[in-house]
């Protein structure tokens, strides 16, 4: 039986048609995937269903009756819930308060806490209702969003890229949850570009390209490559690299311990690893296990004793970010807006922000704007950053484009060591492939790359060695070749986290 | 339905348009206020805004406007650094008073020596350092003990006010003043007097310093790494940390600059328009400069215009008080309206009004 029918939905914005005659149906209890690159119109489509956008043409039927939500509240009242890719949470409030804010008639805080605890245990998403959201990692914040929706008992649950920050075991549990919900009659609209996961979960998939439906099929009968190419509309190349020639050690970290600057952060405990020239080392881990702290300790935002971090045998643990850049260590943190880039500043200013040292964009403290602009333009051109101009504010760029800019900015500086956290989070398939290729090229050219990622497919694809970060400690690094998802999952100690939630 | 929609980029037009609209709105609301007080609103506005510049007695008012504007601009330019970086020095008034005490102290120590080449430059240096040191108290407390610089700098204003009263009847009292409170008048001491550089224009050394501060701040903000770091720290503290900006150093520098310029303003005021250390030393420049800084959008050129407009409301306001019997409180209310309107229209820079249903891409 059909739950939701989309009939000829069309939505145009000045200069771009976001959706053009989009039609497909979602049955009751069906898990339906929507695939597409950034800008393909997925967001507009789900926002139409969620009442954030009103279509220019076309209509929707929910359980046979016309459905034209004027705002998210009426969509929620009709039984549509959504987990957004970008979190809409208030940092200063607790988990329970944030969840209460999204509810029409929130119960008493105590009851709500009990409900959250229950949902968290049923669905294997460890979450304490009393914690302050500002102290949570990206992965934990997403759990808040998911649980907020689950508490509404929706008929249709829209999930926009929900698994980017979960371990394989957690993904399995989440999929179990989604299948359970589907078997209870809840329909799920699942938006993702992780093809593996769509194949594992969904029976139906609709592919959008440039606002149009280009295909509806059963993902279990399609290869990843076919699906990806249908999505992009052209033949994809998997990242390739020249033969690995591991050189001398560039970055040696030994016994790195540092308290987290945040109250609920994870302190780093005795972390040791060596990064060689020409090597890509992957560090995996569930969100909130010390990734941010490790990046900060390597970038210079957290200072340690000098000998804990050696760059080409020179102690840099006590140096600040610019001193490290001068010596050849560049970094790109996970959060693009507000950390790796300043949202209200132009791309030129953002380019200057980290490139000033290595590219000598300062003369006696005075900024060389023409060269900064030229550098920003180089990043934009070489990394295919879609932006009206280099003077555009960073916040006006889409996540994928800003990420290409942030990573391009560091790579073009030609660092000896590049530390990068979540290089392709929220980035579409084509852009992700371009970013991964650029990282491999940098390593092939003789630099060392440290990739910290929660996307394990990515880790398997581009790294030479792999180590797991768990509660601030780092495992021994092992060669990536021959590793399976299951082995990685065990290294991450993923299961242990979940047992706590069930206890 | 009317609602606000966030702009993808701050609007350039409204960045400049908002202060103009704020002034227009203030005039409209001000007319309402004056009408309620039983005065002819048009005449009141004309007395405040038109007569001091173009009226029959403008030759008397214009120098007064420059004299009022100079300290406001000088202090506000200094404050704009901290305000852009998210460092809130609310105590410029205190630094201004301390600068005046220190500068006047130097002059009075040398009295009656005739050596302008030595004394006046020394006063400038000591006035500047005095304001700077006074600002270092909240700055260092913030860096070392994480105290709130808003509270500490504000409380130090009251300390400074007590100090100047004590000095005016104590250490710095004029020995030939027949026991009256107040120091010697520095305007009558040629080695220390801050007189008009061009006679009868009100353009004294402080006005020159204010113009130089405007130019220097403009260059720092647009061309220099320091101004860039200040803006970065204010907009995205984490990104600033990632860019290698030392937050503590920035606190010290921004508080230092604002304190030093406020101290300078105090020195030029006591050696010029005011002339002496007195319990009733012309006050409130330090607080009004906060309004001027925001009215000028924390932009040096904007602050220059804002300072002149604010000075105009003072001078015009005094004229209106005298000629139309307006209460002094009405003028203060009027100035308050100006900041209020500015904050209200400020929203247009980052948001726009939209009619109808909410849309999102």
PDB file of C-alpha atoms in Angstrom, chain B residues 261-353:
ATOM      1  CA  UNK B 261      43.969  56.175  22.923  1.00  0.00           C
ATOM      2  CA  UNK B 262      41.508  56.898  25.732  1.00  0.00           C
ATOM      3  CA  UNK B 263      44.405  58.159  27.837  1.00  0.00           C
ATOM      4  CA  UNK B 264      45.514  60.389  24.972  1.00  0.00           C
ATOM      5  CA  UNK B 265      41.996  61.761  24.632  1.00  0.00           C
ATOM      6  CA  UNK B 266      41.997  62.577  28.343  1.00  0.00           C
ATOM      7  CA  UNK B 267      45.328  64.326  28.116  1.00  0.00           C
ATOM      8  CA  UNK B 268      44.296  66.473  25.151  1.00  0.00           C
ATOM      9  CA  UNK B 269      41.036  67.329  26.867  1.00  0.00           C
ATOM     10  CA  UNK B 270      42.637  68.424  30.133  1.00  0.00           C
ATOM     11  CA  UNK B 271      45.331  70.416  28.373  1.00  0.00           C
ATOM     12  CA  UNK B 272      42.906  71.981  25.942  1.00  0.00           C
ATOM     13  CA  UNK B 273      39.139  72.489  26.053  1.00  0.00           C
ATOM     14  CA  UNK B 274      38.784  71.680  29.744  1.00  0.00           C
ATOM     15  CA  UNK B 275      42.076  73.145  30.949  1.00  0.00           C
ATOM     16  CA  UNK B 276      42.176  71.772  34.460  1.00  0.00           C
ATOM     17  CA  UNK B 277      41.779  68.724  36.659  1.00  0.00           C
ATOM     18  CA  UNK B 278      38.450  69.124  38.365  1.00  0.00           C
ATOM     19  CA  UNK B 279      35.917  66.842  40.010  1.00  0.00           C
ATOM     20  CA  UNK B 280      33.552  67.782  37.211  1.00  0.00           C
ATOM     21  CA  UNK B 281      36.112  67.079  34.496  1.00  0.00           C
ATOM     22  CA  UNK B 282      34.122  66.671  31.234  1.00  0.00           C
ATOM     23  CA  UNK B 283      32.898  63.163  31.647  1.00  0.00           C
ATOM     24  CA  UNK B 284      31.060  60.566  29.644  1.00  0.00           C
ATOM     25  CA  UNK B 285      33.278  60.770  26.566  1.00  0.00           C
ATOM     26  CA  UNK B 286      34.455  57.273  27.412  1.00  0.00           C
ATOM     27  CA  UNK B 287      30.921  55.914  27.541  1.00  0.00           C
ATOM     28  CA  UNK B 288      29.583  57.914  24.620  1.00  0.00           C
ATOM     29  CA  UNK B 289      32.498  56.636  22.544  1.00  0.00           C
ATOM     30  CA  UNK B 290      31.023  53.136  22.878  1.00  0.00           C
ATOM     31  CA  UNK B 291      27.924  54.408  21.074  1.00  0.00           C
ATOM     32  CA  UNK B 292      30.108  56.194  18.548  1.00  0.00           C
ATOM     33  CA  UNK B 293      32.082  53.016  17.885  1.00  0.00           C
ATOM     34  CA  UNK B 294      28.946  51.022  17.138  1.00  0.00           C
ATOM     35  CA  UNK B 295      27.249  53.851  15.261  1.00  0.00           C
ATOM     36  CA  UNK B 296      30.340  53.891  13.040  1.00  0.00           C
ATOM     37  CA  UNK B 297      30.039  50.112  12.543  1.00  0.00           C
ATOM     38  CA  UNK B 298      33.454  49.677  14.202  1.00  0.00           C
ATOM     39  CA  UNK B 299      34.887  51.030  10.973  1.00  0.00           C
ATOM     40  CA  UNK B 300      37.431  53.865  11.322  1.00  0.00           C
ATOM     41  CA  UNK B 301      35.833  56.111   8.701  1.00  0.00           C
ATOM     42  CA  UNK B 302      32.372  55.322  10.006  1.00  0.00           C
ATOM     43  CA  UNK B 303      33.549  56.246  13.489  1.00  0.00           C
ATOM     44  CA  UNK B 304      34.805  59.596  12.208  1.00  0.00           C
ATOM     45  CA  UNK B 305      31.346  60.432  10.869  1.00  0.00           C
ATOM     46  CA  UNK B 306      29.605  58.970  13.891  1.00  0.00           C
ATOM     47  CA  UNK B 307      31.788  61.046  16.207  1.00  0.00           C
ATOM     48  CA  UNK B 308      30.886  64.210  14.332  1.00  0.00           C
ATOM     49  CA  UNK B 309      27.176  63.377  14.392  1.00  0.00           C
ATOM     50  CA  UNK B 310      27.303  62.546  18.076  1.00  0.00           C
ATOM     51  CA  UNK B 311      29.122  65.792  18.780  1.00  0.00           C
ATOM     52  CA  UNK B 312      26.470  67.587  16.783  1.00  0.00           C
ATOM     53  CA  UNK B 313      23.713  66.126  18.952  1.00  0.00           C
ATOM     54  CA  UNK B 314      25.610  67.330  22.032  1.00  0.00           C
ATOM     55  CA  UNK B 315      26.161  70.842  20.786  1.00  0.00           C
ATOM     56  CA  UNK B 316      22.773  71.061  19.112  1.00  0.00           C
ATOM     57  CA  UNK B 317      21.228  69.504  22.192  1.00  0.00           C
ATOM     58  CA  UNK B 318      22.764  72.131  24.457  1.00  0.00           C
ATOM     59  CA  UNK B 319      21.479  74.802  22.118  1.00  0.00           C
ATOM     60  CA  UNK B 320      18.033  73.245  22.209  1.00  0.00           C
ATOM     61  CA  UNK B 321      18.164  73.052  26.000  1.00  0.00           C
ATOM     62  CA  UNK B 322      18.992  76.731  26.191  1.00  0.00           C
ATOM     63  CA  UNK B 323      16.753  78.060  23.450  1.00  0.00           C
ATOM     64  CA  UNK B 324      13.714  75.766  23.712  1.00  0.00           C
ATOM     65  CA  UNK B 325      13.894  74.908  27.418  1.00  0.00           C
ATOM     66  CA  UNK B 326      14.190  71.251  26.658  1.00  0.00           C
ATOM     67  CA  UNK B 327      15.180  69.193  29.698  1.00  0.00           C
ATOM     68  CA  UNK B 328      18.703  67.734  29.605  1.00  0.00           C
ATOM     69  CA  UNK B 329      17.216  64.265  30.017  1.00  0.00           C
ATOM     70  CA  UNK B 330      15.398  64.655  26.703  1.00  0.00           C
ATOM     71  CA  UNK B 331      18.705  65.125  24.917  1.00  0.00           C
ATOM     72  CA  UNK B 332      20.157  62.046  26.621  1.00  0.00           C
ATOM     73  CA  UNK B 333      17.060  60.088  25.655  1.00  0.00           C
ATOM     74  CA  UNK B 334      17.515  61.306  22.109  1.00  0.00           C
ATOM     75  CA  UNK B 335      21.091  60.038  22.033  1.00  0.00           C
ATOM     76  CA  UNK B 336      19.978  56.725  23.512  1.00  0.00           C
ATOM     77  CA  UNK B 337      17.431  56.423  20.718  1.00  0.00           C
ATOM     78  CA  UNK B 338      20.238  56.708  18.215  1.00  0.00           C
ATOM     79  CA  UNK B 339      22.022  53.599  19.513  1.00  0.00           C
ATOM     80  CA  UNK B 340      18.733  51.789  19.924  1.00  0.00           C
ATOM     81  CA  UNK B 341      17.704  52.478  16.326  1.00  0.00           C
ATOM     82  CA  UNK B 342      21.110  51.471  15.073  1.00  0.00           C
ATOM     83  CA  UNK B 343      20.951  48.126  16.825  1.00  0.00           C
ATOM     84  CA  UNK B 344      17.443  47.604  15.492  1.00  0.00           C
ATOM     85  CA  UNK B 345      18.275  48.281  11.845  1.00  0.00           C
ATOM     86  CA  UNK B 346      21.556  46.402  12.196  1.00  0.00           C
ATOM     87  CA  UNK B 347      19.627  43.235  11.580  1.00  0.00           C
ATOM     88  CA  UNK B 348      19.174  44.271   7.944  1.00  0.00           C
ATOM     89  CA  UNK B 349      22.850  43.706   7.247  1.00  0.00           C
ATOM     90  CA  UNK B 350      22.581  39.989   7.776  1.00  0.00           C
ATOM     91  CA  UNK B 351      18.868  39.446   7.299  1.00  0.00           C
ATOM     92  CA  UNK B 352      16.229  40.626   4.898  1.00  0.00           C
ATOM     93  CA  UNK B 353      12.507  40.987   5.302  1.00  0.00           C
TER      94      UNK B 353
END
